[in-house]
Short mmCIF file of C-alpha atoms in Angstrom, two decimals:
data_model
loop_
_atom_site.label_atom_id
_atom_site.label_comp_id
_atom_site.label_asym_id
_atom_site.label_seq_id
_atom_site.Cartn_x
_atom_site.Cartn_y
_atom_site.Cartn_z
CA UNK A 748 -62.51 234.85 22.65
CA UNK A 749 -65.87 234.90 20.75
CA UNK A 750 -69.38 235.27 22.71
CA UNK A 751 -69.58 231.41 22.49
CA UNK A 752 -66.37 230.83 24.05
CA UNK A 753 -67.26 232.86 26.84
CA UNK A 754 -70.55 231.14 27.31
CA UNK A 755 -68.88 227.75 26.96
CA UNK A 756 -66.34 228.60 29.72
CA UNK A 757 -68.84 230.12 31.93
CA UNK A 758 -71.13 227.12 31.87
CA UNK A 759 -68.06 224.95 32.53
CA UNK A 760 -67.00 226.84 35.62
CA UNK A 761 -70.58 227.12 36.86
CA UNK A 762 -70.88 223.29 36.51
CA UNK A 763 -67.66 223.01 38.73
CA UNK A 764 -69.22 225.82 41.19
CA UNK A 765 -72.46 223.90 41.38
CA UNK A 766 -70.31 221.03 43.05
CA UNK A 767 -68.63 223.10 45.41
CA UNK A 768 -71.89 225.45 46.25
CA UNK A 769 -74.61 222.65 46.05
CA UNK A 770 -72.64 220.41 48.30
CA UNK A 771 -72.42 223.13 50.75
CA UNK A 772 -76.21 223.94 50.24
CA UNK A 773 -77.20 220.29 50.67
CA UNK A 774 -75.47 219.52 53.91
CA UNK A 775 -76.41 222.74 55.69
CA UNK A 776 -80.24 222.36 54.49
CA UNK A 777 -80.10 225.74 52.77
CA UNK A 778 -81.93 225.24 49.61
CA UNK A 779 -84.66 227.70 50.42
CA UNK A 780 -82.16 230.08 51.94
CA UNK A 781 -80.51 230.09 48.31
CA UNK A 782 -83.88 230.52 46.66
CA UNK A 783 -84.40 233.52 49.00
CA UNK A 784 -80.97 234.99 48.41
CA UNK A 785 -80.99 234.48 44.45
CA UNK A 786 -84.17 236.18 44.27
CA UNK A 787 -83.86 238.85 46.73
CA UNK A 788 -80.59 240.43 45.06
CA UNK A 789 -82.69 241.39 42.13
CA UNK A 790 -83.08 244.73 43.40
CA UNK A 791 -79.37 245.01 44.03
CA UNK A 792 -78.86 244.53 40.27
CA UNK A 793 -81.31 246.78 39.40
CA UNK A 794 -80.07 249.68 41.28
CA UNK A 795 -76.55 249.27 40.23
CA UNK A 796 -78.03 249.10 36.46
CA UNK A 797 -80.01 252.34 37.08
CA UNK A 798 -76.72 254.07 38.56
CA UNK A 799 -74.58 252.57 35.96
CA UNK A 800 -72.24 250.46 38.10
CA UNK A 801 -71.51 246.73 37.72
CA UNK A 802 -74.61 244.33 38.08
CA UNK A 803 -72.26 241.89 39.73
CA UNK A 804 -70.90 244.37 42.40
CA UNK A 805 -74.50 245.38 43.13
CA UNK A 806 -75.97 242.07 43.54
CA UNK A 807 -72.84 241.15 45.91
CA UNK A 808 -73.47 244.14 47.98
CA UNK A 809 -77.17 243.38 48.07
CA UNK A 810 -76.52 239.91 48.95
CA UNK A 811 -74.20 240.84 52.08
CA UNK A 812 -76.81 243.01 53.45
CA UNK A 813 -79.62 240.33 52.88
CA UNK A 814 -77.43 237.67 54.85
CA UNK A 815 -77.31 240.10 57.81
CA UNK A 816 -80.80 240.97 57.68
CA UNK A 817 -81.73 237.17 57.50
CA UNK A 818 -79.29 236.54 60.40
CA UNK A 819 -80.97 238.91 62.49
CA UNK A 820 -84.65 238.13 61.52
CA UNK A 821 -83.75 234.19 62.33
CA UNK A 822 -82.93 235.20 65.94
CA UNK A 823 -86.15 236.64 66.58
CA UNK A 824 -88.07 234.54 69.00
CA UNK A 825 -90.16 231.81 67.44
CA UNK A 826 -89.38 232.46 63.86
CA UNK A 827 -86.11 230.76 62.75
CA UNK A 828 -84.20 230.64 59.47
CA UNK A 829 -87.27 229.64 57.21
CA UNK A 830 -89.30 232.56 58.27
CA UNK A 831 -86.28 235.03 57.79
CA UNK A 832 -85.71 233.50 54.22
CA UNK A 833 -89.35 233.59 53.23
CA UNK A 834 -89.27 237.35 54.30
CA UNK A 835 -86.43 238.40 52.69
CA UNK A 836 -87.45 236.71 49.35
CA UNK A 837 -90.59 238.57 49.13
CA UNK A 838 -89.14 241.74 50.20
CA UNK A 839 -86.33 241.89 47.96
CA UNK A 840 -88.14 240.81 44.91
CA UNK A 841 -90.86 243.20 45.48
CA UNK A 842 -88.30 245.97 46.01
CA UNK A 843 -86.73 245.19 42.82
CA UNK A 844 -90.00 245.31 40.92
CA UNK A 845 -91.06 248.45 42.39
CA UNK A 846 -87.81 250.31 41.47
CA UNK A 847 -87.86 248.92 37.95
CA UNK A 848 -91.54 250.26 37.84
CA UNK A 849 -90.70 253.81 38.82
CA UNK A 850 -88.17 254.15 35.94
CA UNK A 851 -89.84 252.59 33.13
CA UNK A 852 -87.73 254.79 30.83
CA UNK A 853 -84.29 253.38 32.15
CA UNK A 854 -82.52 250.44 29.94
CA UNK A 855 -82.50 247.92 32.82
CA UNK A 856 -82.29 244.50 31.33
CA UNK A 857 -84.90 243.06 33.76
CA UNK A 858 -85.06 239.64 31.91
CA UNK A 859 -81.36 239.00 31.81
CA UNK A 860 -81.55 239.97 35.63
CA UNK A 861 -84.23 237.33 35.99
CA UNK A 862 -83.16 234.71 33.86
CA UNK A 863 -79.67 235.58 32.77
CA UNK A 864 -78.23 235.88 29.64
CA UNK A 865 -75.83 233.25 28.93
CA UNK A 866 -74.66 233.99 25.45
CA UNK A 867 -73.92 237.73 26.68
CA UNK A 868 -71.69 236.95 29.65
CA UNK A 869 -68.52 239.00 29.49
CA UNK A 870 -64.83 238.10 29.83
CA UNK A 871 -65.06 239.91 33.32
CA UNK A 872 -68.18 237.81 34.33
CA UNK A 873 -66.32 234.72 33.46
CA UNK A 874 -63.28 235.85 35.35
CA UNK A 875 -65.63 236.64 38.46
CA UNK A 876 -66.96 233.17 38.33
CA UNK A 877 -63.23 231.89 38.07
CA UNK A 878 -61.94 233.69 40.98
CA UNK A 879 -65.22 232.74 43.05
CA UNK A 880 -64.81 229.07 42.09
CA UNK A 881 -61.29 229.03 43.15
CA UNK A 882 -61.55 230.76 46.66
CA UNK A 883 -64.69 228.75 47.19
CA UNK A 884 -62.96 225.48 46.30
CA UNK A 885 -60.05 226.59 48.82
CA UNK A 886 -62.57 227.16 51.71
CA UNK A 887 -64.04 223.84 51.14
CA UNK A 888 -61.10 222.29 51.20
CA UNK A 889 -60.30 223.84 54.44
CA UNK A 890 -63.73 223.23 55.93
CA UNK A 891 -64.84 220.02 54.74
CA UNK A 892 -64.11 217.70 57.58
CA UNK A 893 -65.63 220.11 59.77
CA UNK A 894 -68.58 220.93 57.29
CA UNK A 895 -69.66 217.40 57.47
CA UNK A 896 -69.16 216.78 61.18
CA UNK A 897 -71.13 219.83 62.01
CA UNK A 898 -73.64 219.05 59.62
CA UNK A 899 -74.21 215.41 60.68
CA UNK A 900 -74.07 216.24 64.64
CA UNK A 901 -73.94 219.87 65.67
CA UNK A 902 -73.70 219.09 69.33
CA UNK A 903 -70.99 216.33 68.79
CA UNK A 904 -69.25 218.67 66.81
CA UNK A 905 -69.32 221.54 69.45
CA UNK A 906 -68.12 219.14 72.15
CA UNK A 907 -65.08 218.24 70.17
CA UNK A 908 -64.39 221.85 70.87
CA UNK A 909 -65.18 223.30 67.32
CA UNK A 910 -66.97 226.86 66.76
CA UNK A 911 -69.87 226.40 65.01
CA UNK A 912 -69.87 230.05 63.71
CA UNK A 913 -66.98 229.52 61.68
CA UNK A 914 -68.35 226.56 59.52
CA UNK A 915 -71.69 228.75 59.19
CA UNK A 916 -69.87 231.96 58.01
CA UNK A 917 -67.96 229.80 55.41
CA UNK A 918 -71.03 228.10 54.28
CA UNK A 919 -72.63 231.53 53.67
CA UNK A 920 -70.03 232.95 51.91
CA UNK A 921 -69.71 230.21 49.44
CA UNK A 922 -73.51 230.13 48.87
CA UNK A 923 -73.82 234.00 48.51
CA UNK A 924 -70.78 234.30 46.19
CA UNK A 925 -72.01 231.28 43.93
CA UNK A 926 -75.70 233.13 43.72
CA UNK A 927 -73.94 236.38 42.64
CA UNK A 928 -71.62 234.89 39.96
CA UNK A 929 -74.26 232.72 38.44
CA UNK A 930 -76.77 235.57 37.95
CA UNK A 931 -75.06 237.02 34.48
CA UNK A 932 -75.55 233.60 32.97
CA UNK A 933 -78.84 232.18 34.59
CA UNK A 934 -80.19 235.10 36.35
CA UNK A 935 -81.69 235.48 39.86
CA UNK A 936 -84.50 233.03 39.32
CA UNK A 937 -82.69 230.12 37.48
CA UNK A 938 -79.42 230.52 39.58
CA UNK A 939 -80.84 228.32 42.03
CA UNK A 940 -81.39 225.39 39.57
CA UNK A 941 -77.69 225.16 38.47
CA UNK A 942 -76.37 225.53 42.12
CA UNK A 943 -78.96 223.11 43.85
CA UNK A 944 -79.96 220.69 41.36
CA UNK A 945 -76.97 218.85 40.78
CA UNK A 946 -76.17 218.35 44.41
CA UNK A 947 -79.53 217.05 45.25
CA UNK A 948 -79.20 214.86 41.95
CA UNK A 949 -75.75 213.37 43.06
CA UNK A 950 -77.22 212.72 46.67
CA UNK A 951 -79.57 210.12 45.15
CA UNK A 952 -76.76 208.13 43.46
CA UNK A 953 -74.02 208.45 45.90
CA UNK A 954 -73.70 206.74 49.56
CA UNK A 955 -70.46 208.46 50.59
CA UNK A 956 -70.81 212.11 51.45
CA UNK A 957 -67.35 213.01 49.89
CA UNK A 958 -68.43 212.12 46.69
CA UNK A 959 -71.44 214.08 46.25
CA UNK A 960 -69.18 217.29 45.31
CA UNK A 961 -67.44 215.57 42.43
CA UNK A 962 -70.74 213.87 41.23
CA UNK A 963 -72.83 217.03 41.31
CA UNK A 964 -69.88 219.07 39.47
CA UNK A 965 -70.17 216.19 36.70
CA UNK A 966 -74.17 216.73 36.46
CA UNK A 967 -73.62 220.57 36.66
CA UNK A 968 -71.05 220.73 33.69
CA UNK A 969 -73.47 218.22 31.52
CA UNK A 970 -76.48 220.26 32.06
CA UNK A 971 -74.55 223.38 31.44
CA UNK A 972 -73.15 222.09 28.24
CA UNK A 973 -76.63 220.25 27.02
CA UNK A 974 -78.55 223.68 27.70
CA UNK A 975 -75.86 225.84 25.92
CA UNK A 976 -75.79 223.51 22.69
CA UNK A 977 -79.46 223.10 22.87
CA UNK A 978 -79.96 226.89 23.03
CA UNK A 979 -77.49 226.99 19.88
CA UNK A 980 -79.14 224.45 18.13
CA UNK A 981 -82.66 225.16 18.45
CA UNK A 982 -82.46 228.97 19.10
CA UNK A 983 -83.75 229.02 22.50
CA UNK A 984 -83.11 230.79 25.75
CA UNK A 985 -79.89 229.62 27.01
CA UNK A 986 -80.69 230.25 30.79
CA UNK A 987 -83.96 228.40 30.38
CA UNK A 988 -82.49 225.52 28.69
CA UNK A 989 -79.75 225.10 31.32
CA UNK A 990 -82.56 225.12 33.82
CA UNK A 991 -84.51 222.45 32.06
CA UNK A 992 -81.43 220.41 31.78
CA UNK A 993 -80.88 220.08 35.22
CA UNK A 994 -84.35 219.02 35.68
CA UNK A 995 -84.15 216.66 33.01
CA UNK A 996 -81.21 215.18 34.79
CA UNK A 997 -82.75 215.05 38.13
CA UNK A 998 -85.98 213.55 36.59
CA UNK A 999 -83.74 210.76 34.60
CA UNK A 1000 -81.63 209.68 37.74
CA UNK A 1001 -84.69 209.83 40.17
CA UNK A 1002 -86.46 207.64 37.71
CA UNK A 1003 -83.55 205.29 37.13
CA UNK A 1004 -82.99 204.98 40.72
CA UNK A 1005 -86.80 203.99 41.47
CA UNK A 1006 -86.55 201.33 38.61
CA UNK A 1007 -83.46 200.02 40.13
CA UNK A 1008 -84.86 199.66 43.53
CA UNK A 1009 -88.23 197.77 42.10
CA UNK A 1010 -86.10 195.81 40.05
CA UNK A 1011 -83.84 194.83 43.05
CA UNK A 1012 -86.94 194.07 45.06
CA UNK A 1013 -88.51 191.93 42.31
CA UNK A 1014 -85.40 189.89 42.17
CA UNK A 1015 -85.53 189.42 46.06
CA UNK A 1016 -88.89 188.50 45.66
CA UNK A 1017 -88.45 185.91 43.21
CA UNK A 1018 -85.43 184.49 45.14
CA UNK A 1019 -87.58 184.00 48.44
CA UNK A 1020 -90.22 181.60 46.76
CA UNK B 985 -56.38 215.21 90.53
CA UNK B 986 -60.01 214.79 90.58
CA UNK B 987 -61.98 214.09 87.37
CA UNK B 988 -64.71 216.49 88.51
CA UNK B 989 -64.61 219.04 91.44
CA UNK B 990 -68.10 221.12 91.57
CA UNK B 991 -68.68 223.35 94.56
CA UNK B 992 -72.11 225.10 95.08
CA UNK B 993 -72.54 225.48 91.52
CA UNK B 994 -75.68 226.26 89.45
CA UNK B 995 -76.01 225.91 85.80
CA UNK B 996 -78.45 227.51 83.23
CA UNK B 997 -79.09 228.96 80.13
CA UNK B 998 -78.69 232.99 80.00
CA UNK B 999 -79.25 234.43 83.42
CA UNK B 1000 -81.60 231.61 84.61
CA UNK B 1001 -80.52 228.61 86.74
CA UNK B 1002 -81.94 225.48 85.32
CA UNK B 1003 -79.66 223.66 88.28
CA UNK B 1004 -78.64 224.82 91.74
CA UNK B 1005 -77.02 223.58 94.73
CA UNK B 1006 -74.33 221.16 92.91
CA UNK B 1007 -71.53 220.10 95.25
CA UNK B 1008 -69.63 217.17 94.83
CA UNK B 1009 -66.20 215.68 94.00
CA UNK B 1010 -65.29 212.80 91.69
CA UNK B 1011 -61.78 211.17 91.61
CA UNK B 1012 -60.38 210.02 88.35
CA UNK B 1013 -61.37 206.31 87.47
CA UNK B 1014 -64.86 206.68 89.65
CA UNK B 1015 -67.86 206.56 87.60
CA UNK B 1016 -71.14 208.48 88.41
CA UNK B 1017 -74.69 207.84 87.67
CA UNK B 1018 -76.74 210.99 87.26
CA UNK B 1019 -80.32 209.92 88.18
CA UNK B 1020 -83.52 212.12 88.11
CA UNK B 1021 -86.77 212.44 86.17
CA UNK B 1022 -87.13 214.16 82.80
CA UNK B 1023 -86.20 217.78 83.18
CA UNK B 1024 -84.61 217.34 86.41
CA UNK B 1025 -81.24 219.00 84.90
CA UNK B 1026 -79.29 215.62 84.01
CA UNK B 1027 -78.32 217.02 80.53
CA UNK B 1028 -77.83 220.66 81.84
CA UNK B 1029 -75.33 219.38 84.21
CA UNK B 1030 -73.42 217.32 81.59
CA UNK B 1031 -73.51 220.41 79.15
CA UNK B 1032 -72.03 222.42 82.46
CA UNK B 1033 -69.06 220.16 82.57
CA UNK B 1034 -68.57 220.70 78.95
CA UNK B 1035 -69.13 224.36 79.26
CA UNK B 1036 -72.12 224.52 76.98
CA UNK B 1037 -74.43 225.44 79.70
CA UNK B 1038 -73.58 228.70 81.65
CA UNK B 1039 -72.08 228.29 85.28
CA UNK B 1040 -74.33 231.12 86.95
CA UNK B 1041 -72.84 230.48 90.62
CA UNK B 1042 -70.07 228.51 92.19
CA UNK B 1043 -67.07 226.72 90.78
CA UNK B 1044 -66.54 224.06 88.57
CA UNK B 1045 -62.91 222.00 87.61
CA UNK B 1046 -63.00 219.35 85.08
CA UNK B 1047 -59.63 217.31 85.04
CA UNK B 1048 -58.25 220.03 86.92
CA UNK B 1049 -59.18 222.63 84.13
CA UNK B 1050 -61.78 225.04 83.24
CA UNK B 1051 -64.77 222.83 81.32
CA UNK B 1052 -63.77 224.85 78.13
CA UNK B 1053 -59.98 223.90 78.37
CA UNK B 1054 -61.03 220.28 79.45
CA UNK B 1055 -63.34 219.74 76.58
CA UNK B 1056 -60.60 217.93 74.25
CA UNK B 1057 -59.84 215.61 77.28
CA UNK B 1058 -63.65 214.48 77.10
CA UNK B 1059 -65.62 212.19 75.14
CA UNK B 1060 -69.42 213.01 74.95
CA UNK B 1061 -72.34 210.92 73.89
CA UNK B 1062 -75.26 213.22 73.18
CA UNK B 1063 -78.80 212.27 73.11
CA UNK B 1064 -79.95 210.20 70.14
CA UNK B 1065 -82.14 212.94 68.57
CA UNK B 1066 -79.05 215.11 67.63
CA UNK B 1067 -77.85 213.60 64.34
CA UNK B 1068 -78.84 214.30 60.71
CA UNK B 1069 -79.00 210.87 59.39
CA UNK B 1070 -79.70 212.61 55.95
CA UNK B 1071 -75.79 213.10 55.77
CA UNK B 1072 -74.33 209.84 54.05
CA UNK B 1073 -71.49 208.98 56.30
CA UNK B 1074 -70.47 205.42 56.90
CA UNK B 1075 -70.02 203.97 60.63
CA UNK B 1076 -66.07 204.41 59.93
CA UNK B 1077 -66.43 208.03 59.04
CA UNK B 1078 -68.46 208.71 61.92
CA UNK B 1079 -65.93 207.47 64.44
CA UNK B 1080 -63.11 209.54 62.39
CA UNK B 1081 -64.84 212.50 63.47
CA UNK B 1082 -63.61 212.03 66.77
CA UNK B 1083 -60.12 212.68 65.70
CA UNK B 1084 -60.94 215.70 63.46
CA UNK B 1085 -59.69 218.04 66.33
CA UNK B 1086 -56.27 216.30 66.25
CA UNK B 1087 -56.19 215.94 62.71
CA UNK B 1088 -57.03 219.42 61.57
CA UNK B 1089 -58.12 220.44 58.27
CA UNK B 1090 -55.50 218.83 55.76
CA UNK B 1091 -53.35 215.95 57.90
CA UNK B 1092 -53.97 212.69 56.01
CA UNK B 1093 -55.60 209.81 58.02
CA UNK B 1094 -52.10 207.94 58.65
CA UNK B 1095 -52.03 204.10 59.30
CA UNK B 1096 -51.88 205.23 63.40
CA UNK B 1097 -55.17 206.77 62.86
CA UNK B 1098 -56.86 204.21 60.96
CA UNK B 1099 -55.86 201.62 63.70
CA UNK B 1100 -57.02 203.87 66.25
CA UNK B 1101 -60.50 204.09 64.40
CA UNK B 1102 -60.63 200.42 63.99
CA UNK B 1103 -59.75 199.86 67.76
CA UNK B 1104 -62.57 202.14 68.79
CA UNK B 1105 -65.17 200.19 66.32
CA UNK B 1106 -63.88 196.75 67.85
CA UNK B 1107 -64.33 198.28 71.40
CA UNK B 1108 -68.21 198.79 70.88
CA UNK B 1109 -68.38 195.85 68.68
CA UNK B 1110 -69.13 197.40 65.29
CA UNK B 1111 -66.05 196.17 63.24
CA UNK B 1112 -68.47 194.25 60.78
CA UNK B 1113 -70.78 197.36 60.63
CA UNK B 1114 -67.56 199.66 59.69
CA UNK B 1115 -68.59 200.36 56.01
CA UNK B 1116 -72.13 200.45 56.49
CA UNK B 1117 -74.04 203.67 56.44
CA UNK B 1118 -74.88 205.15 59.76
CA UNK B 1119 -78.51 205.71 58.55
CA UNK B 1120 -78.89 202.03 57.97
CA UNK B 1121 -77.82 200.87 61.41
CA UNK B 1122 -80.16 200.20 64.29
CA UNK B 1123 -80.81 202.55 66.96
CA UNK B 1124 -78.72 200.71 69.18
CA UNK B 1125 -75.90 200.55 66.75
CA UNK B 1126 -76.05 204.15 66.03
CA UNK B 1127 -75.46 204.86 69.71
CA UNK B 1128 -72.36 202.60 69.87
CA UNK B 1129 -70.97 204.25 66.88
CA UNK B 1130 -71.13 207.73 68.68
CA UNK B 1131 -69.94 206.21 71.67
CA UNK B 1132 -66.79 204.93 69.50
CA UNK B 1133 -66.56 208.42 68.02
CA UNK B 1134 -66.34 209.40 71.82
CA UNK B 1135 -63.44 207.09 72.77
CA UNK B 1136 -61.48 206.93 69.80
CA UNK B 1137 -59.44 209.92 71.06
CA UNK B 1138 -58.67 208.10 74.27
CA UNK B 1139 -60.72 210.70 76.63
CA UNK B 1140 -59.86 211.00 80.38
CA UNK B 1141 -63.55 211.54 81.07
CA UNK B 1142 -66.56 210.14 79.19
CA UNK B 1143 -69.88 211.90 79.40
CA UNK B 1144 -73.07 209.85 78.47
CA UNK B 1145 -76.37 211.62 78.16
CA UNK B 1146 -79.27 208.89 78.46
CA UNK B 1147 -77.09 206.39 76.48
CA UNK B 1148 -79.36 203.21 77.28
CA UNK B 1149 -82.71 205.06 76.09
CA UNK B 1150 -84.72 202.73 73.22
CA UNK B 1151 -82.03 200.08 73.29
CA UNK B 1152 -82.90 196.68 73.16
CA UNK B 1153 -81.38 194.04 75.34
CA UNK B 1154 -78.35 192.93 73.27
CA UNK B 1155 -77.30 196.45 72.65
CA UNK B 1156 -78.05 197.48 76.13
CA UNK B 1157 -75.82 194.50 77.34
CA UNK B 1158 -73.00 195.46 74.82
CA UNK B 1159 -73.12 199.34 76.04
CA UNK B 1160 -73.00 198.11 79.49
CA UNK B 1161 -69.89 195.87 78.85
CA UNK B 1162 -68.05 198.90 77.35
CA UNK B 1163 -68.58 201.02 80.29
CA UNK B 1164 -67.38 198.59 82.68
CA UNK B 1165 -64.32 198.24 80.35
CA UNK B 1166 -63.80 201.88 80.55
CA UNK B 1167 -64.02 201.99 84.20
CA UNK B 1168 -61.51 199.13 84.51
CA UNK B 1169 -59.15 201.00 82.31
CA UNK B 1170 -59.26 203.85 84.75
CA UNK B 1171 -61.49 206.22 82.59
CA UNK B 1172 -63.80 208.08 84.68
CA UNK B 1173 -67.35 207.83 83.51
CA UNK B 1174 -70.67 210.07 83.87
CA UNK B 1175 -73.75 208.73 82.66
CA UNK B 1176 -77.40 210.19 83.05
CA UNK B 1177 -80.15 207.38 83.36
CA UNK B 1178 -83.51 206.76 84.74
CA UNK B 1179 -82.50 203.32 85.59
CA UNK B 1180 -81.63 202.49 88.73
CA UNK B 1181 -80.31 199.03 88.63
CA UNK B 1182 -77.92 200.18 85.49
CA UNK B 1183 -76.57 202.81 87.95
CA UNK B 1184 -75.74 199.81 90.28
CA UNK B 1185 -74.45 197.77 87.70
CA UNK B 1186 -71.65 200.12 86.34
CA UNK B 1187 -71.41 202.98 88.59
CA UNK B 1188 -69.47 203.99 91.87
CA UNK B 1189 -71.27 206.86 92.78
CA UNK B 1190 -74.70 208.36 92.19
CA UNK B 1191 -75.91 211.70 91.99
CA UNK B 1192 -79.88 212.24 92.47
CA UNK B 1193 -81.32 215.33 90.78
CA UNK B 1194 -84.49 217.03 90.49
CA UNK B 1195 -83.45 220.95 89.38
CA UNK B 1196 -81.02 220.62 92.66
CA UNK B 1197 -78.93 218.18 94.31
CA UNK B 1198 -81.07 215.89 96.25
CA UNK B 1199 -78.21 213.60 97.22
CA UNK B 1200 -74.59 212.29 96.10
CA UNK B 1201 -72.23 209.36 97.28
CA UNK B 1202 -71.52 205.78 96.76
CA UNK B 1203 -74.29 203.99 95.11
CA UNK B 1204 -75.64 201.80 98.04
CA UNK B 1205 -75.51 204.83 100.44
CA UNK B 1206 -77.82 207.05 98.28
CA UNK B 1207 -79.89 204.80 96.50
CA UNK B 1208 -82.53 204.88 99.42
CA UNK B 1209 -86.21 204.90 99.57
CA UNK B 1210 -86.48 208.35 101.20
CA UNK B 1211 -83.89 209.77 98.71
CA UNK B 1212 -85.39 208.27 95.58
CA UNK B 1213 -88.94 209.40 96.74
CA UNK B 1214 -87.60 212.96 96.99
CA UNK B 1215 -85.99 212.88 93.50
CA UNK B 1216 -88.87 211.30 91.56
CA UNK B 1217 -91.51 213.42 93.55
CA UNK B 1218 -94.84 212.87 91.57
CA UNK B 1219 -93.81 209.81 89.76
CA UNK B 1220 -93.86 206.25 89.92
CA UNK B 1221 -90.51 204.20 90.17
CA UNK B 1222 -89.13 200.74 90.47
CA UNK B 1223 -86.66 200.11 93.29
CA UNK B 1224 -85.32 196.78 94.14
CA UNK B 1225 -88.24 194.90 92.19
CA UNK B 1226 -90.95 196.92 94.18
CA UNK B 1227 -92.80 199.85 92.61
CA UNK B 1228 -92.77 203.07 94.64
CA UNK B 1229 -95.39 205.66 94.56
CA UNK B 1230 -94.05 208.84 95.65
CA UNK B 1231 -95.71 211.09 97.94
CA UNK B 1232 -96.76 213.91 95.73
CA UNK B 1233 -98.78 211.31 93.18
CA UNK B 1234 -100.47 210.32 96.58
CA UNK B 1235 -101.68 213.54 97.38
#
């Protein structure tokens, strides 16, 4: 496969994963957690690159560590999940920058770690993404009923005899795995755009919770393809182009929805006179 | 078998008891009103019956079993502030959630399941709103939808936490009718409320609470001026169309 075939497959799989992971992020209200996690896994990648290991593996190990730290911090009295995410975000990002600055001679691809390098993804990166997609989809199918119920009414969910930790653990696993495998293509900073953006765009359009994931996947694939081909046509950074495409689709849907609401209100007003 | 057997029980969160000295039995088919001021322990007792609040002392049997084991046989209507209306679910989807424990992860919604959901919607008068988004229902309709979710699994014991709060008259009347129908079908009901008239209208028994058990028994024997005054110490309450100012407030 050529580098472009790899990139093409990567954005297609990433688009599908954005439907799965974005749906989970949206229902669990974990957007800030995802931002924090994506930024804070940066030192994991830096350390792995310095030691000559797989950047993906380094990021994955760091993601697990960070989730443990965030879970611990969120249990500290009068703090909560947002504070824990904020702390971990700054800690992780600062640590990555510090380690990188202490090794100026090392060939760490800092830009690639932060904003990705879609046209440089390897077959191994694509395979890792495919495995995470299949596993995440399987987990989502198993927990989708519970995920929706517990997100809608946690107290009612518990009273039905379900244990909240199971859905929490499954949701964290899906989010963390998505953040890690998105890194080679769109980096620590832009990863959150492709994971969260399509889902929040889909949420604006659909009135049925079960349609959010497929519609988000459609937007994710569209943004990925648009970014990739724009990158090729105009010789611009592919990660940035994908991130921008996500934002443009979001803005277009938000604007279209607003116009539709105004038109509907206008028609309703005309009818009443 | 009794619906509830609670002997010298205390309930709380962590090691600290929020409610002490609870001691009563409720037979199957009887209905109980939990009455007391805010913070008196009504919700704590309901959560104790479900096994969410810890039993720090005494004993409790729910439908002859431990609270955790009996949970699947109970229908629970939590207070109105526990729902996330950002999640776009229809009224029908909300009611179906009450069957997820039976259905598991993959079992499809068969014809029988769908009929049960429609019957539950009919019982609470929401057939026409079945396809509407939960977030677009009125507060009273939302309460009734959650009640339908609690009823769809045909529970033996129904627990309602302040179900009448914020309801307008039509929704209040609908809910009252539903509770009366439940009683007549032999389902045991425990309902927490501030409203003494409601307790009289739909319940056979009353439990007066203020961080401890003040009184328990049949409605007419327990809703006396002395016990009400002790229960609502420091507050003003309506009783038999008279406004009663309690002793603490006079002091």
